Tab-separated table of C-alpha atoms and ligand atoms in Angstrom:
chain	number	residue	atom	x	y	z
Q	43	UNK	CA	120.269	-68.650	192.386
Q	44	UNK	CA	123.785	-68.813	193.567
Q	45	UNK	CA	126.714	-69.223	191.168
Q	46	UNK	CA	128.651	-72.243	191.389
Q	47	UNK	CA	130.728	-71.161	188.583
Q	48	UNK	CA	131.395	-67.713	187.446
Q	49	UNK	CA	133.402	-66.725	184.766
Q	50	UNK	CA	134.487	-62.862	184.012
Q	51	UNK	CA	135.756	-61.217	181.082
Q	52	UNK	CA	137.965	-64.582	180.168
Q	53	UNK	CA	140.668	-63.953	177.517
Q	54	UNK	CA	142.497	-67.135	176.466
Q	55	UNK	CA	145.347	-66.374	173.625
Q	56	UNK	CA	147.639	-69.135	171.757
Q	57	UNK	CA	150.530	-67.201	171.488
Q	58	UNK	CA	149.670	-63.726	169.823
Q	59	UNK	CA	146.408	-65.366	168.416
Q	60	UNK	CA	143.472	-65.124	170.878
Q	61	UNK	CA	140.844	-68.090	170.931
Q	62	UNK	CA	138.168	-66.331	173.548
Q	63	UNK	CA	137.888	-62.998	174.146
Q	64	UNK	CA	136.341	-61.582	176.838
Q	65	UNK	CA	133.604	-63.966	177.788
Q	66	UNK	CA	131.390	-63.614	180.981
Q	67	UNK	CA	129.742	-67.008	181.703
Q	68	UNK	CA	127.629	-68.398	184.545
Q	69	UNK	CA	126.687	-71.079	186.003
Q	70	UNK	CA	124.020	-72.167	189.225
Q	71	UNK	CA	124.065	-74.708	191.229
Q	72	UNK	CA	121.742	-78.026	189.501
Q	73	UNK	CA	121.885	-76.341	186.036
Q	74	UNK	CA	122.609	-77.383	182.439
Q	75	UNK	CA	124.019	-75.100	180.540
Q	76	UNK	CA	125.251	-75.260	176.983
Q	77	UNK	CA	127.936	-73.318	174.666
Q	78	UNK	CA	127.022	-73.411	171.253
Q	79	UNK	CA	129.502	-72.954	168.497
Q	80	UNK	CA	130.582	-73.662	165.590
Q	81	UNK	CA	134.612	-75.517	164.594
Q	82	UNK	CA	137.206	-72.870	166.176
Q	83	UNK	CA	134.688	-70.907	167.888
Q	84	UNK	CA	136.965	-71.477	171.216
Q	85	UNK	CA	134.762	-73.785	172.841
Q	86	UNK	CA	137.058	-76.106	173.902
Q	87	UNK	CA	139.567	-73.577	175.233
Q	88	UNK	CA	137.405	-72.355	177.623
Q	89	UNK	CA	136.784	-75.759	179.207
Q	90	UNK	CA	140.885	-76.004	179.123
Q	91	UNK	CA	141.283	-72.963	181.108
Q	92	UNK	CA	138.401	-73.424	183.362
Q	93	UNK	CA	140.593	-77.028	184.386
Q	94	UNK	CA	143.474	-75.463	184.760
Q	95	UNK	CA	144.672	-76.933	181.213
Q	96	UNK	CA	145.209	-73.763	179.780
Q	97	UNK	CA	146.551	-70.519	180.696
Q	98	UNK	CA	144.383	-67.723	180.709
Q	99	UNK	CA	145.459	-64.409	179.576
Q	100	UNK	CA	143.232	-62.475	181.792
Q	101	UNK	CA	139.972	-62.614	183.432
Q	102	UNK	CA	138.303	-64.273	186.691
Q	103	UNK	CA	136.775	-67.830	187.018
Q	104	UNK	CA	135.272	-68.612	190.170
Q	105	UNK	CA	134.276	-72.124	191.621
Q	106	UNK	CA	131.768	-71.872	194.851
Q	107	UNK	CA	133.232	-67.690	195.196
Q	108	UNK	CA	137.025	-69.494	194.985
Q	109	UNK	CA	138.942	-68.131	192.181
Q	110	UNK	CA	140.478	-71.071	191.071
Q	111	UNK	CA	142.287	-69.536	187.503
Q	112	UNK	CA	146.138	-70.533	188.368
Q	113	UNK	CA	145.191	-73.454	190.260
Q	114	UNK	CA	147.044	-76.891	188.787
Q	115	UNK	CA	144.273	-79.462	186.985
Q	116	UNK	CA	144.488	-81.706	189.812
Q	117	UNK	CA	143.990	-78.937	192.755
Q	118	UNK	CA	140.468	-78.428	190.461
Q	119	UNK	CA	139.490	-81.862	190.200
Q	120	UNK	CA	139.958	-82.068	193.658
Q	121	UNK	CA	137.753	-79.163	194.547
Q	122	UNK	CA	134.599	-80.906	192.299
Q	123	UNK	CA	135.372	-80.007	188.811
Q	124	UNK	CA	135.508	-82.740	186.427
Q	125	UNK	CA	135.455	-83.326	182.574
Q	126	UNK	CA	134.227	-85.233	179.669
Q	127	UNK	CA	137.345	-84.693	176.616
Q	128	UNK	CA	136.367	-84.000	173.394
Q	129	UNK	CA	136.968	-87.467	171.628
Q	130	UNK	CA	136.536	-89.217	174.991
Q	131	UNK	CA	139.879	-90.201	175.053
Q	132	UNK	CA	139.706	-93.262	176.428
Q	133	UNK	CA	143.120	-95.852	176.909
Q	134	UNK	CA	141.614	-98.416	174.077
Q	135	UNK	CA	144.026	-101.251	174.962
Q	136	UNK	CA	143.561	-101.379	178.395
Q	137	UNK	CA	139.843	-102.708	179.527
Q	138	UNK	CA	136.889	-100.629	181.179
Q	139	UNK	CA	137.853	-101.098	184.629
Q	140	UNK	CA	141.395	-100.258	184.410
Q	141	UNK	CA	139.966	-96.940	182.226
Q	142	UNK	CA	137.853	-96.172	185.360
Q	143	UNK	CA	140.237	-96.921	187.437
Q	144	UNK	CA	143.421	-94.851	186.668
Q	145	UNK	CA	140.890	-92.071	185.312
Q	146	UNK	CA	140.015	-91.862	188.775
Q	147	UNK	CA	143.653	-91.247	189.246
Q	148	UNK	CA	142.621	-87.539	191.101
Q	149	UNK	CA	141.193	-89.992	194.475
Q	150	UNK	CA	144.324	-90.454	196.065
Q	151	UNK	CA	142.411	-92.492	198.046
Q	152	UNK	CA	142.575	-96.385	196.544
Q	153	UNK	CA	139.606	-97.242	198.467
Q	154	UNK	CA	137.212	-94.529	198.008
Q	155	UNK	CA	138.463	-95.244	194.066
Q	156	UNK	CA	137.191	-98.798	194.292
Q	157	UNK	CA	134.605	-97.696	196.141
Q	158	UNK	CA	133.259	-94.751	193.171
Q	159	UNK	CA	134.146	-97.767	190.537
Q	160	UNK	CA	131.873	-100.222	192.356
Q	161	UNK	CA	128.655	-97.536	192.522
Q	162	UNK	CA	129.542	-96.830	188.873
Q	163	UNK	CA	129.314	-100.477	188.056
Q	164	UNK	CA	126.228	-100.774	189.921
Q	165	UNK	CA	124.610	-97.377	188.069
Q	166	UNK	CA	125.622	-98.538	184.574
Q	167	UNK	CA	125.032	-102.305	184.610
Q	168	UNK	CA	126.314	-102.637	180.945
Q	169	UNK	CA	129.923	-101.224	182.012
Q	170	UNK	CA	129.625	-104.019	184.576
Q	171	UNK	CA	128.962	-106.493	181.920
Q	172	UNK	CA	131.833	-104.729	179.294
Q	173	UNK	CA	134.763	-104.320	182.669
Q	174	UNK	CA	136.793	-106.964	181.570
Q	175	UNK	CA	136.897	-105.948	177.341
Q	176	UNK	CA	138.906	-103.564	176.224
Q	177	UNK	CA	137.888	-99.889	175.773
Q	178	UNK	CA	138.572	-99.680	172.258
Q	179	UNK	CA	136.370	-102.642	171.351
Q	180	UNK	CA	133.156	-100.742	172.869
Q	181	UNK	CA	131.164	-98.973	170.422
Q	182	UNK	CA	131.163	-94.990	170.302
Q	183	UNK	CA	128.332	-94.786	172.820
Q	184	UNK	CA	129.489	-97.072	175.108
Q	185	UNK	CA	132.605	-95.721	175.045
Q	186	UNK	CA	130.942	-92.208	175.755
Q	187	UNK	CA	129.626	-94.010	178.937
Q	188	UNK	CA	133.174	-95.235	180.159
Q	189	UNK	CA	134.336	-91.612	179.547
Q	190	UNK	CA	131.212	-90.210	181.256
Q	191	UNK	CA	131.480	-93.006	184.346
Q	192	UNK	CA	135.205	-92.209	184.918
Q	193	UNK	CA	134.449	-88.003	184.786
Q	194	UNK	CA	132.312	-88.995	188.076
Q	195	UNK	CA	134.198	-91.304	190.139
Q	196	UNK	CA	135.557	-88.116	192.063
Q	197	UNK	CA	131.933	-86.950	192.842
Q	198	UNK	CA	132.807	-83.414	191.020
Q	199	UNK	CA	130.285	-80.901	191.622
Q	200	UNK	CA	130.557	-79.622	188.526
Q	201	UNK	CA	131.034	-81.690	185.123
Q	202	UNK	CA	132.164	-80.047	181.752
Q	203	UNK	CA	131.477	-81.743	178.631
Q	204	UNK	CA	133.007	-81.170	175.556
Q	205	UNK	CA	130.446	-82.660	172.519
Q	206	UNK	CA	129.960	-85.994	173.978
Q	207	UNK	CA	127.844	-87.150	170.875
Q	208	UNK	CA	130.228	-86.006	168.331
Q	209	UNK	CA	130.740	-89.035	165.890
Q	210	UNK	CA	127.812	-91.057	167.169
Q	211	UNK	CA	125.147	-92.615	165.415
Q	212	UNK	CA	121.389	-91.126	165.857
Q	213	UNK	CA	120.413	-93.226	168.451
Q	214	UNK	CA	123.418	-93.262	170.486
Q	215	UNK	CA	123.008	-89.463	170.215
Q	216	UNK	CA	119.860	-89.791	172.111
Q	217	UNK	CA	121.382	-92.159	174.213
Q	218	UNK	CA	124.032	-90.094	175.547
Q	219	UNK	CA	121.163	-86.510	175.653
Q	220	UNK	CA	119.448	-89.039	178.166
Q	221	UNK	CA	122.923	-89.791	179.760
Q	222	UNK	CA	123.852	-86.207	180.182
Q	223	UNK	CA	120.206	-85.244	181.625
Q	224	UNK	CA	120.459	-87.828	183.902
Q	225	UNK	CA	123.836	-86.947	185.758
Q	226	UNK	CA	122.579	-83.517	186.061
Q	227	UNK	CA	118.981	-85.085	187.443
Q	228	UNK	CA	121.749	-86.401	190.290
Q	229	UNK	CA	122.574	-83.410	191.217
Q	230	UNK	CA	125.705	-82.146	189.201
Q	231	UNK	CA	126.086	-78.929	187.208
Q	232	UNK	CA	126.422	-79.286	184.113
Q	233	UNK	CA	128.365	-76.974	181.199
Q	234	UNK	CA	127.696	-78.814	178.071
Q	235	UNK	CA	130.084	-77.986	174.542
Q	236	UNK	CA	128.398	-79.435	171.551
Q	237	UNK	CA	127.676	-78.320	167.635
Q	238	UNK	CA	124.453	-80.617	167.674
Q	239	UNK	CA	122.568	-77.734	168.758
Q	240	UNK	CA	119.267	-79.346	168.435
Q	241	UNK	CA	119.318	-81.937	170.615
Q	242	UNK	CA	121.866	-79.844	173.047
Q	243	UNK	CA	118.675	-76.937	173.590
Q	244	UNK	CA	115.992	-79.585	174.338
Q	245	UNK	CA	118.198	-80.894	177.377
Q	246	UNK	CA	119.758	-77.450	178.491
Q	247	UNK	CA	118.170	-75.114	180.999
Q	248	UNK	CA	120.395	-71.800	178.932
Q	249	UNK	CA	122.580	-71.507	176.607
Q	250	UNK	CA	125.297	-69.714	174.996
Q	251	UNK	CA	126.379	-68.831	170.967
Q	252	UNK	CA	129.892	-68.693	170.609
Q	253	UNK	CA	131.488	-66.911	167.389
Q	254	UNK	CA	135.351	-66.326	166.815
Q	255	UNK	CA	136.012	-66.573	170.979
Q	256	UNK	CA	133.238	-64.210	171.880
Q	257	UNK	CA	129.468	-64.905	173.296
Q	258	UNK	CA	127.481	-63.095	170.803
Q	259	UNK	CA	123.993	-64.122	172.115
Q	260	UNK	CA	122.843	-66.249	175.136
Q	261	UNK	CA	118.931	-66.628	176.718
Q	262	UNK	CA	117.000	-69.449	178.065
Q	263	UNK	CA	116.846	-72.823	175.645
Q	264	UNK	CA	113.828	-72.371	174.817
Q	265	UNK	CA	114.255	-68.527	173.407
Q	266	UNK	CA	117.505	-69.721	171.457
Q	267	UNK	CA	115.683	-72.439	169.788
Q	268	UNK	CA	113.346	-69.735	168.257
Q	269	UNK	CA	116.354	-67.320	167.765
Q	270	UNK	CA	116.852	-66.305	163.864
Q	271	UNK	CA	120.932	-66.184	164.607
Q	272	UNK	CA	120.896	-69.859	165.878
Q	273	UNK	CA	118.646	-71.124	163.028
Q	274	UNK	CA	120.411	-69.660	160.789
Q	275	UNK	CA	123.913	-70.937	162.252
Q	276	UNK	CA	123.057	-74.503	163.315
Q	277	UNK	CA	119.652	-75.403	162.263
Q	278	UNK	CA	118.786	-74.661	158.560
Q	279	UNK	CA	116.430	-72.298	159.361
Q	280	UNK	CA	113.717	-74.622	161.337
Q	281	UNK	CA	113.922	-76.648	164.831
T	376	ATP	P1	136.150	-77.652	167.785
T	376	ATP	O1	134.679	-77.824	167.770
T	376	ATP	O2	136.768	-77.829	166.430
T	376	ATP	O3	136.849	-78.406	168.862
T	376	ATP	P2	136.317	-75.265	169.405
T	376	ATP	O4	135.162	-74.331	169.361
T	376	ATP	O5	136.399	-76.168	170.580
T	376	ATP	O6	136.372	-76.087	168.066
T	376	ATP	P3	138.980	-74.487	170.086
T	376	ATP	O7	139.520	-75.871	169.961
T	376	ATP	O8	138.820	-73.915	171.416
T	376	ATP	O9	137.599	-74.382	169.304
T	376	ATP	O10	139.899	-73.525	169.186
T	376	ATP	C1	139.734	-72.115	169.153
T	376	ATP	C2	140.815	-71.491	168.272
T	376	ATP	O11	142.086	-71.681	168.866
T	376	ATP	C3	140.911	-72.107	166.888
T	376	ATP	O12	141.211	-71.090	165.974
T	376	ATP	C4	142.040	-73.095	166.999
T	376	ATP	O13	142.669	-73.268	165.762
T	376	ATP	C5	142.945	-72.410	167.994
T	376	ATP	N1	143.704	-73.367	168.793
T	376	ATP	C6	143.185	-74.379	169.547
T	376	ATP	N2	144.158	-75.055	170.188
T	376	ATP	C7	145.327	-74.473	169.821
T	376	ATP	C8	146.707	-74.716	170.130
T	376	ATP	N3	147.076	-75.685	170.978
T	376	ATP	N4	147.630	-73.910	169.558
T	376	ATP	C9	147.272	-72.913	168.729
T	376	ATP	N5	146.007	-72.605	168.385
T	376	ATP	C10	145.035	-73.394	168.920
């Protein structure tokens, strides 16, 4: 299966203090994949520096065989990578549209913007009905669905999610595990962050355990759901 991304012995340091060390990741073309990890395991880091957010110390990332590590957040966005932040991070007092539409900010384009919004709109008929309210007035899972709409208005390629159902209720947490299976159903790659390791294996094709910045086990979802180190981390001993 080809690569579309391809990460090589990635080390990631806040000053003297290193968050990842030396992690080897891949990813192929219509996959899910997810990294598992507990608070502080450096999960989130490693989305940074594959968007050009944070430096890397050392290491390789490549996008489609393009090494893309030094490239500016926008030059990546523009080449198909895209993200969901932690927290969604939405602009609450501004409404739905105008959260789609300066999230789209990486189209230059103003048409093909209003163009993206417009197929959102049609693909999510609630954000059509919510366009005019204020972001911050949605619930958590819709708001997840802004944050998720507005990751895809530049058609990335490639979408990296950083624990979209952190905070939600249970069945918004299902909601947004159909959400995430669905955009990758599309067509886009998917590299998945989340702690709810459950629900996170039964939607990923592989995954990866994360531990003080370093893989320390990885297989196919369905052999990490049986592994005795995940249990034991994230599931209380049973699935
Ligand atoms: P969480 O689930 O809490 O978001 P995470 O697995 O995403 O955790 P990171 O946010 O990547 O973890 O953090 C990895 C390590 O780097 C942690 O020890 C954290 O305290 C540290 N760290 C993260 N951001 C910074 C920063 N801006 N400056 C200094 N240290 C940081």
């Amino acid at each position: 299966m080809t690569a579309v991304l391809s990460i090589r012995d990635l080390q990631v340091s806040y000053g003297a203090v290193p968050a990842v060390r030396g992690v080897d990741l891949e990813l192929h073309k219509g996959e899910l994949r997810v990294i598992l990890g507990a608070n502080g395991a450096g999960k989130t880091t490693i989305l940074k520096a594959l968007l050009g957010l944070q430096k890397a110390t050392s290491g390789s990332v490549q996008f489609d065989g393009r090494p893309i590590l030094g490239m500016t957040p926008q030059q990546i966005n523009k080449l198909g990578i895209s993200w969901v932040p932690e927290g969604r991070q939405l602009w609450s007092n501004l409404s739905v549209y105008d959260n789609l539409l300066l999230g789209g900010f990486g189209v230059a384009d103003k048409a093909v913007r209003r163009r993206e919004i417009e197929r959102m709109l049609e693909r999510f008929p609630l954000l059509r009905q919510r366009s005019r309210q204020l972001a911050g007035s949605l619930s958590g899972g819709e708001q997840s669905l802004v944050a998720v709409a507005r990751a895809l208005i530049s058609q990335p390629r490639v979408l990296l999610m950083d624990e979209p159902s952190l905070g939600l209720a249970p069945l918004m947490v299902k909601q947004i595990f159909d959400l995430v299976q669905e955009v990758n159903a599309a067509g886009v790659s998917i590299l998945l962050v989340e702690q709810n390791a459950r629900q996170a294996l039964q939607v990923a094709d592989w995954g990866y355990l994360l531990e003080n910045g370093a893989i320390v086990t990885q297989g196919s979802a369905a052999d990490l759901s049986q592994s005795s180190t995940v249990q034991d981390v994230f599931l209380g001993g049973s699935i």
